[in-house]
Amino acid sequence: MSNTTQNNSQFRRPDAVIGGSEGSGFWGYQWREKSGLGAVLLCDSYVMTAPTFPLHPHRHISAVAILFEDTIGHMDSSDSVGTNHQFGAGDVHWTLAGRGVEHTQIPRAGSRIHGAQMFIDLPQDLRHSPAQTFHLEAKDVPIYKTAHSRCRILVGTAWGLTSPMGIPQELLMIDGWSTSEITMPVPAHWKVWLYDRDNEKAGYTNDSTVKGSFLLVASPSLY
């Protein structure tokens, strides 16, 4: 990330260490954000090799599972509205909980799941809507490349490329890497949340210039 981003007071080391020690069935880092700052409420960056979370509820948010491209194996997801998916490296699984849903996600035997679990705030009109599930496979993710960067557009539109992830919410979500500084095409006045994967720092920032491995989420200022 640029020095401007790293010096931002909301851009920080993890708020908590989660799970067990490295090498256990689940371990990682967590960032928690105050409601109203932007769409991102929580992010867990984790490695999971064994079943960790039993069936559990969500409401008034979206629970988003992003599996990084170094994931080995697959995760099975099932929920109370009858949706079942298997997903793996580079895939995104999006559970819009609305007025309420229960789900569980379990790694298959021999898998090493490396990903980010995010809680995304919902606009008021979606908080009491029926639960919905969306799934994006890695092969369908639009990719923007330069000589020095590779950026996957997971949600929204960037560089003239639009993700087929058709969530009913205005967001931009990009993950990728760059060996030199690159500015993300974030619409004016949108709130930007960045995760610097190389240095394990994350948070809201006024700077959308990145370098290294990153995950970015941008949202309109209505949050």
PDB file of C-alpha atoms in Angstrom:
ATOM      1  CA  MET A   1       0.000   0.000   0.000  1.00  0.00           C
ATOM      2  CA  SER A   2       1.076   3.575  -0.415  1.00  0.00           C
ATOM      3  CA  ASN A   3       2.537   5.489   2.525  1.00  0.00           C
ATOM      4  CA  THR A   4      -0.574   7.680   2.553  1.00  0.00           C
ATOM      5  CA  THR A   5      -2.749   4.643   3.179  1.00  0.00           C
ATOM      6  CA  GLN A   6      -0.488   3.243   5.884  1.00  0.00           C
ATOM      7  CA  ASN A   7      -0.478   6.545   7.747  1.00  0.00           C
ATOM      8  CA  ASN A   8      -4.279   6.775   7.820  1.00  0.00           C
ATOM      9  CA  SER A   9      -5.468   6.478  11.434  1.00  0.00           C
ATOM     10  CA  GLN A  10      -8.162   3.918  10.561  1.00  0.00           C
ATOM     11  CA  PHE A  11      -5.706   1.689   8.672  1.00  0.00           C
ATOM     12  CA  ARG A  12      -4.281  -0.663  11.264  1.00  0.00           C
ATOM     13  CA  ARG A  13      -3.083  -4.038  12.450  1.00  0.00           C
ATOM     14  CA  PRO A  14      -5.786  -6.604  13.329  1.00  0.00           C
ATOM     15  CA  ASP A  15      -8.219  -5.884  16.137  1.00  0.00           C
ATOM     16  CA  ALA A  16      -8.087  -9.526  17.251  1.00  0.00           C
ATOM     17  CA  VAL A  17      -6.418 -12.870  16.635  1.00  0.00           C
ATOM     18  CA  ILE A  18      -9.070 -15.519  15.980  1.00  0.00           C
ATOM     19  CA  GLY A  19      -9.104 -19.289  16.282  1.00  0.00           C
ATOM     20  CA  GLY A  20      -6.191 -21.317  17.551  1.00  0.00           C
ATOM     21  CA  SER A  21      -2.488 -21.170  16.873  1.00  0.00           C
ATOM     22  CA  GLU A  22      -1.115 -21.386  13.348  1.00  0.00           C
ATOM     23  CA  GLY A  23      -1.417 -24.974  12.184  1.00  0.00           C
ATOM     24  CA  SER A  24      -4.661 -25.657  14.068  1.00  0.00           C
ATOM     25  CA  GLY A  25      -7.949 -26.259  12.244  1.00  0.00           C
ATOM     26  CA  PHE A  26      -8.735 -22.531  12.074  1.00  0.00           C
ATOM     27  CA  TRP A  27      -6.630 -19.429  12.669  1.00  0.00           C
ATOM     28  CA  GLY A  28      -6.460 -15.869  11.441  1.00  0.00           C
ATOM     29  CA  TYR A  29      -7.008 -12.162  12.097  1.00  0.00           C
ATOM     30  CA  GLN A  30     -10.084  -9.993  12.515  1.00  0.00           C
ATOM     31  CA  TRP A  31     -10.921  -6.345  11.848  1.00  0.00           C
ATOM     32  CA  ARG A  32     -14.150  -4.862  13.240  1.00  0.00           C
ATOM     33  CA  GLU A  33     -15.581  -1.592  11.938  1.00  0.00           C
ATOM     34  CA  LYS A  34     -18.144   0.756  13.459  1.00  0.00           C
ATOM     35  CA  SER A  35     -21.545   0.795  11.787  1.00  0.00           C
ATOM     36  CA  GLY A  36     -22.056   3.790   9.513  1.00  0.00           C
ATOM     37  CA  LEU A  37     -18.477   4.160   8.258  1.00  0.00           C
ATOM     38  CA  GLY A  38     -19.117   2.168   5.088  1.00  0.00           C
ATOM     39  CA  ALA A  39     -20.323  -1.188   3.826  1.00  0.00           C
ATOM     40  CA  VAL A  40     -17.675  -3.309   5.602  1.00  0.00           C
ATOM     41  CA  LEU A  41     -18.597  -4.206   9.185  1.00  0.00           C
ATOM     42  CA  LEU A  42     -16.135  -7.054   9.775  1.00  0.00           C
ATOM     43  CA  CYS A  43     -13.389  -8.952   7.997  1.00  0.00           C
ATOM     44  CA  ASP A  44     -11.747 -12.202   9.057  1.00  0.00           C
ATOM     45  CA  SER A  45      -8.621 -13.227   7.158  1.00  0.00           C
ATOM     46  CA  TYR A  46      -8.185 -16.912   7.920  1.00  0.00           C
ATOM     47  CA  VAL A  47      -6.877 -20.364   7.142  1.00  0.00           C
ATOM     48  CA  MET A  48      -9.280 -23.265   7.756  1.00  0.00           C
ATOM     49  CA  THR A  49      -8.424 -26.949   7.462  1.00  0.00           C
ATOM     50  CA  ALA A  50     -11.149 -28.523   9.615  1.00  0.00           C
ATOM     51  CA  PRO A  51     -14.872 -27.948  10.317  1.00  0.00           C
ATOM     52  CA  THR A  52     -15.102 -24.897  12.571  1.00  0.00           C
ATOM     53  CA  PHE A  53     -18.539 -23.274  12.519  1.00  0.00           C
ATOM     54  CA  PRO A  54     -21.769 -25.239  13.065  1.00  0.00           C
ATOM     55  CA  LEU A  55     -25.060 -24.028  11.602  1.00  0.00           C
ATOM     56  CA  HIS A  56     -25.452 -20.399  12.730  1.00  0.00           C
ATOM     57  CA  PRO A  57     -27.755 -17.428  11.991  1.00  0.00           C
ATOM     58  CA  HIS A  58     -27.246 -14.066  10.275  1.00  0.00           C
ATOM     59  CA  ARG A  59     -29.640 -11.166   9.755  1.00  0.00           C
ATOM     60  CA  HIS A  60     -29.537  -7.634   8.329  1.00  0.00           C
ATOM     61  CA  ILE A  61     -26.121  -8.217   6.690  1.00  0.00           C
ATOM     62  CA  SER A  62     -24.467 -10.121   3.881  1.00  0.00           C
ATOM     63  CA  ALA A  63     -21.931 -12.776   4.898  1.00  0.00           C
ATOM     64  CA  VAL A  64     -19.364 -13.018   2.114  1.00  0.00           C
ATOM     65  CA  ALA A  65     -16.779 -15.788   1.710  1.00  0.00           C
ATOM     66  CA  ILE A  66     -13.882 -14.925  -0.623  1.00  0.00           C
ATOM     67  CA  LEU A  67     -11.472 -17.798  -1.218  1.00  0.00           C
ATOM     68  CA  PHE A  68      -8.029 -16.611  -2.233  1.00  0.00           C
ATOM     69  CA  GLU A  69      -6.404 -18.238  -5.229  1.00  0.00           C
ATOM     70  CA  ASP A  70      -3.905 -20.237  -3.155  1.00  0.00           C
ATOM     71  CA  THR A  71      -6.749 -22.207  -1.539  1.00  0.00           C
ATOM     72  CA  ILE A  72      -6.329 -25.981  -1.805  1.00  0.00           C
ATOM     73  CA  GLY A  73      -9.474 -28.097  -2.034  1.00  0.00           C
ATOM     74  CA  HIS A  74     -13.075 -27.028  -1.579  1.00  0.00           C
ATOM     75  CA  MET A  75     -15.654 -25.747   0.883  1.00  0.00           C
ATOM     76  CA  ASP A  76     -19.243 -27.020   1.101  1.00  0.00           C
ATOM     77  CA  SER A  77     -21.915 -24.415   1.889  1.00  0.00           C
ATOM     78  CA  SER A  78     -25.542 -25.054   2.832  1.00  0.00           C
ATOM     79  CA  ASP A  79     -28.262 -22.823   4.248  1.00  0.00           C
ATOM     80  CA  SER A  80     -31.806 -22.758   5.588  1.00  0.00           C
ATOM     81  CA  VAL A  81     -33.309 -21.607   2.274  1.00  0.00           C
ATOM     82  CA  GLY A  82     -32.161 -24.810   0.581  1.00  0.00           C
ATOM     83  CA  THR A  83     -29.074 -23.543  -1.246  1.00  0.00           C
ATOM     84  CA  ASN A  84     -26.092 -25.871  -1.528  1.00  0.00           C
ATOM     85  CA  HIS A  85     -22.806 -24.940  -3.191  1.00  0.00           C
ATOM     86  CA  GLN A  86     -19.276 -26.258  -3.412  1.00  0.00           C
ATOM     87  CA  PHE A  87     -16.630 -23.603  -3.963  1.00  0.00           C
ATOM     88  CA  GLY A  88     -12.866 -23.406  -4.198  1.00  0.00           C
ATOM     89  CA  ALA A  89      -9.855 -21.279  -5.105  1.00  0.00           C
ATOM     90  CA  GLY A  90     -10.780 -17.830  -6.400  1.00  0.00           C
ATOM     91  CA  ASP A  91     -14.528 -18.300  -5.878  1.00  0.00           C
ATOM     92  CA  VAL A  92     -16.881 -15.967  -3.996  1.00  0.00           C
ATOM     93  CA  HIS A  93     -19.951 -17.111  -2.053  1.00  0.00           C
ATOM     94  CA  TRP A  94     -22.366 -14.330  -1.016  1.00  0.00           C
ATOM     95  CA  THR A  95     -25.149 -14.904   1.529  1.00  0.00           C
ATOM     96  CA  LEU A  96     -27.522 -11.933   1.682  1.00  0.00           C
ATOM     97  CA  ALA A  97     -29.182 -12.695   5.004  1.00  0.00           C
ATOM     98  CA  GLY A  98     -31.906 -10.037   4.820  1.00  0.00           C
ATOM     99  CA  ARG A  99     -34.478 -10.763   7.510  1.00  0.00           C
ATOM    100  CA  GLY A 100     -32.680 -13.948   8.511  1.00  0.00           C
ATOM    101  CA  VAL A 101     -30.914 -17.115   7.390  1.00  0.00           C
ATOM    102  CA  GLU A 102     -28.903 -19.957   8.908  1.00  0.00           C
ATOM    103  CA  HIS A 103     -25.904 -21.421   7.128  1.00  0.00           C
ATOM    104  CA  THR A 104     -22.746 -23.433   7.553  1.00  0.00           C
ATOM    105  CA  GLN A 105     -19.578 -23.741   5.471  1.00  0.00           C
ATOM    106  CA  ILE A 106     -17.331 -26.766   5.935  1.00  0.00           C
ATOM    107  CA  PRO A 107     -13.995 -27.549   4.260  1.00  0.00           C
ATOM    108  CA  ARG A 108     -13.732 -30.906   2.585  1.00  0.00           C
ATOM    109  CA  ALA A 109     -11.212 -33.407   3.925  1.00  0.00           C
ATOM    110  CA  GLY A 110      -7.651 -32.526   2.945  1.00  0.00           C
ATOM    111  CA  SER A 111      -8.519 -28.931   2.073  1.00  0.00           C
ATOM    112  CA  ARG A 112      -6.623 -25.822   3.133  1.00  0.00           C
ATOM    113  CA  ILE A 113      -9.002 -22.901   2.780  1.00  0.00           C
ATOM    114  CA  HIS A 114      -7.314 -19.476   2.701  1.00  0.00           C
ATOM    115  CA  GLY A 115      -9.836 -16.694   2.521  1.00  0.00           C
ATOM    116  CA  ALA A 116     -11.617 -13.655   3.843  1.00  0.00           C
ATOM    117  CA  GLN A 117     -15.004 -13.746   5.544  1.00  0.00           C
ATOM    118  CA  MET A 118     -16.685 -10.347   5.409  1.00  0.00           C
ATOM    119  CA  PHE A 119     -19.847  -8.928   6.933  1.00  0.00           C
ATOM    120  CA  ILE A 120     -21.314  -6.329   4.582  1.00  0.00           C
ATOM    121  CA  ASP A 121     -23.921  -3.859   5.812  1.00  0.00           C
ATOM    122  CA  LEU A 122     -27.204  -3.745   3.908  1.00  0.00           C
ATOM    123  CA  PRO A 123     -29.224  -0.720   2.802  1.00  0.00           C
ATOM    124  CA  GLN A 124     -32.455  -0.365   4.744  1.00  0.00           C
ATOM    125  CA  ASP A 125     -34.613  -1.771   1.937  1.00  0.00           C
ATOM    126  CA  LEU A 126     -32.651  -5.053   1.937  1.00  0.00           C
ATOM    127  CA  ARG A 127     -32.458  -5.643   5.672  1.00  0.00           C
ATOM    128  CA  HIS A 128     -35.928  -7.180   5.801  1.00  0.00           C
ATOM    129  CA  SER A 129     -35.904  -8.839   2.387  1.00  0.00           C
ATOM    130  CA  PRO A 130     -35.937 -12.632   1.917  1.00  0.00           C
ATOM    131  CA  ALA A 131     -32.528 -14.279   2.161  1.00  0.00           C
ATOM    132  CA  GLN A 132     -30.687 -14.818  -1.124  1.00  0.00           C
ATOM    133  CA  THR A 133     -27.494 -16.611  -2.101  1.00  0.00           C
ATOM    134  CA  PHE A 134     -25.120 -15.663  -4.917  1.00  0.00           C
ATOM    135  CA  HIS A 135     -22.138 -17.613  -6.198  1.00  0.00           C
ATOM    136  CA  LEU A 136     -19.271 -16.544  -8.458  1.00  0.00           C
ATOM    137  CA  GLU A 137     -16.764 -19.036  -9.824  1.00  0.00           C
ATOM    138  CA  ALA A 138     -13.172 -17.988 -10.412  1.00  0.00           C
ATOM    139  CA  LYS A 139     -13.399 -18.761 -14.120  1.00  0.00           C
ATOM    140  CA  ASP A 140     -16.147 -16.137 -14.500  1.00  0.00           C
ATOM    141  CA  VAL A 141     -14.369 -13.297 -12.663  1.00  0.00           C
ATOM    142  CA  PRO A 142     -13.338 -10.424 -14.985  1.00  0.00           C
ATOM    143  CA  ILE A 143      -9.600  -9.714 -14.728  1.00  0.00           C
ATOM    144  CA  TYR A 144      -7.825  -6.443 -15.466  1.00  0.00           C
ATOM    145  CA  LYS A 145      -4.119  -6.885 -16.232  1.00  0.00           C
ATOM    146  CA  THR A 146      -1.183  -4.583 -16.847  1.00  0.00           C
ATOM    147  CA  ALA A 147       2.527  -5.319 -17.081  1.00  0.00           C
ATOM    148  CA  HIS A 148       2.729  -4.834 -13.314  1.00  0.00           C
ATOM    149  CA  SER A 149      -0.691  -5.813 -11.921  1.00  0.00           C
ATOM    150  CA  ARG A 150      -3.542  -8.313 -11.929  1.00  0.00           C
ATOM    151  CA  CYS A 151      -6.909  -7.221 -10.516  1.00  0.00           C
ATOM    152  CA  ARG A 152     -10.025  -9.395 -10.207  1.00  0.00           C
ATOM    153  CA  ILE A 153     -13.347  -7.512 -10.222  1.00  0.00           C
ATOM    154  CA  LEU A 154     -15.457  -9.583  -7.824  1.00  0.00           C
ATOM    155  CA  VAL A 155     -18.394  -7.163  -7.562  1.00  0.00           C
ATOM    156  CA  GLY A 156     -19.283  -4.062  -9.564  1.00  0.00           C
ATOM    157  CA  THR A 157     -17.601  -2.394 -12.540  1.00  0.00           C
ATOM    158  CA  ALA A 158     -13.994  -1.238 -12.992  1.00  0.00           C
ATOM    159  CA  TRP A 159     -11.847  -0.476 -16.049  1.00  0.00           C
ATOM    160  CA  GLY A 160     -14.873  -1.177 -18.256  1.00  0.00           C
ATOM    161  CA  LEU A 161     -15.240  -4.714 -16.852  1.00  0.00           C
ATOM    162  CA  THR A 162     -18.362  -5.786 -14.944  1.00  0.00           C
ATOM    163  CA  SER A 163     -18.606  -8.728 -12.565  1.00  0.00           C
ATOM    164  CA  PRO A 164     -21.494 -11.150 -13.184  1.00  0.00           C
ATOM    165  CA  MET A 165     -22.087 -11.273  -9.414  1.00  0.00           C
ATOM    166  CA  GLY A 166     -25.570  -9.764  -9.523  1.00  0.00           C
ATOM    167  CA  ILE A 167     -26.130  -8.685  -5.944  1.00  0.00           C
ATOM    168  CA  PRO A 168     -28.918  -6.073  -5.505  1.00  0.00           C
ATOM    169  CA  GLN A 169     -26.542  -3.573  -3.913  1.00  0.00           C
ATOM    170  CA  GLU A 170     -24.155  -0.952  -5.273  1.00  0.00           C
ATOM    171  CA  LEU A 171     -20.601  -2.002  -4.377  1.00  0.00           C
ATOM    172  CA  LEU A 172     -17.142  -2.376  -5.848  1.00  0.00           C
ATOM    173  CA  MET A 173     -14.979  -5.290  -4.688  1.00  0.00           C
ATOM    174  CA  ILE A 174     -11.557  -5.991  -6.186  1.00  0.00           C
ATOM    175  CA  ASP A 175      -8.770  -8.332  -5.156  1.00  0.00           C
ATOM    176  CA  GLY A 176      -5.372  -8.742  -6.719  1.00  0.00           C
ATOM    177  CA  TRP A 177      -1.768  -7.612  -6.680  1.00  0.00           C
ATOM    178  CA  SER A 178       0.480  -4.995  -8.203  1.00  0.00           C
ATOM    179  CA  THR A 179       4.259  -4.667  -8.172  1.00  0.00           C
ATOM    180  CA  SER A 180       3.970  -0.897  -8.615  1.00  0.00           C
ATOM    181  CA  GLU A 181       1.456   1.626  -7.327  1.00  0.00           C
ATOM    182  CA  ILE A 182      -1.927   1.501  -9.057  1.00  0.00           C
ATOM    183  CA  THR A 183      -5.001   3.599  -8.302  1.00  0.00           C
ATOM    184  CA  MET A 184      -8.297   1.761  -8.069  1.00  0.00           C
ATOM    185  CA  PRO A 185     -11.124   3.344 -10.139  1.00  0.00           C
ATOM    186  CA  VAL A 186     -13.368   4.143  -7.178  1.00  0.00           C
ATOM    187  CA  PRO A 187     -16.312   6.495  -7.877  1.00  0.00           C
ATOM    188  CA  ALA A 188     -16.058   9.939  -6.296  1.00  0.00           C
ATOM    189  CA  HIS A 189     -17.296  10.216  -2.699  1.00  0.00           C
ATOM    190  CA  TRP A 190     -17.450   6.451  -2.169  1.00  0.00           C
ATOM    191  CA  LYS A 191     -16.079   5.006   1.085  1.00  0.00           C
ATOM    192  CA  VAL A 192     -12.980   2.832   0.607  1.00  0.00           C
ATOM    193  CA  TRP A 193     -11.970  -0.107   2.795  1.00  0.00           C
ATOM    194  CA  LEU A 194      -8.626  -1.791   2.073  1.00  0.00           C
ATOM    195  CA  TYR A 195      -6.933  -4.962   3.261  1.00  0.00           C
ATOM    196  CA  ASP A 196      -3.157  -5.028   2.757  1.00  0.00           C
ATOM    197  CA  ARG A 197      -2.551  -8.771   2.633  1.00  0.00           C
ATOM    198  CA  ASP A 198       1.236  -8.485   2.653  1.00  0.00           C
ATOM    199  CA  ASN A 199       1.401  -6.513   5.903  1.00  0.00           C
ATOM    200  CA  GLU A 200      -1.854  -7.685   7.581  1.00  0.00           C
ATOM    201  CA  LYS A 201      -3.262  -4.168   7.857  1.00  0.00           C
ATOM    202  CA  ALA A 202      -6.776  -3.032   6.984  1.00  0.00           C
ATOM    203  CA  GLY A 203      -9.350  -0.314   7.483  1.00  0.00           C
ATOM    204  CA  TYR A 204     -11.134   2.642   5.941  1.00  0.00           C
ATOM    205  CA  THR A 205      -8.924   5.071   4.072  1.00  0.00           C
ATOM    206  CA  ASN A 206      -9.061   8.132   1.839  1.00  0.00           C
ATOM    207  CA  ASP A 207      -6.408   6.631  -0.445  1.00  0.00           C
ATOM    208  CA  SER A 208      -7.333   4.115  -3.153  1.00  0.00           C
ATOM    209  CA  THR A 209      -3.753   3.683  -4.401  1.00  0.00           C
ATOM    210  CA  VAL A 210      -2.417   0.195  -3.716  1.00  0.00           C
ATOM    211  CA  LYS A 211       0.745  -1.849  -4.100  1.00  0.00           C
ATOM    212  CA  GLY A 212       1.288  -5.511  -3.271  1.00  0.00           C
ATOM    213  CA  SER A 213      -1.514  -7.992  -2.565  1.00  0.00           C
ATOM    214  CA  PHE A 214      -4.820  -6.412  -1.581  1.00  0.00           C
ATOM    215  CA  LEU A 215      -8.581  -6.657  -1.208  1.00  0.00           C
ATOM    216  CA  LEU A 216     -10.639  -3.494  -1.724  1.00  0.00           C
ATOM    217  CA  VAL A 217     -14.310  -2.795  -1.000  1.00  0.00           C
ATOM    218  CA  ALA A 218     -15.879   0.544  -1.940  1.00  0.00           C
ATOM    219  CA  SER A 219     -19.441   1.678  -1.300  1.00  0.00           C
ATOM    220  CA  PRO A 220     -21.607   4.773  -1.731  1.00  0.00           C
ATOM    221  CA  SER A 221     -21.638   7.285   1.088  1.00  0.00           C
ATOM    222  CA  LEU A 222     -25.202   6.388   2.123  1.00  0.00           C
ATOM    223  CA  TYR A 223     -23.771   4.017   4.758  1.00  0.00           C
TER     224      TYR A 223
END
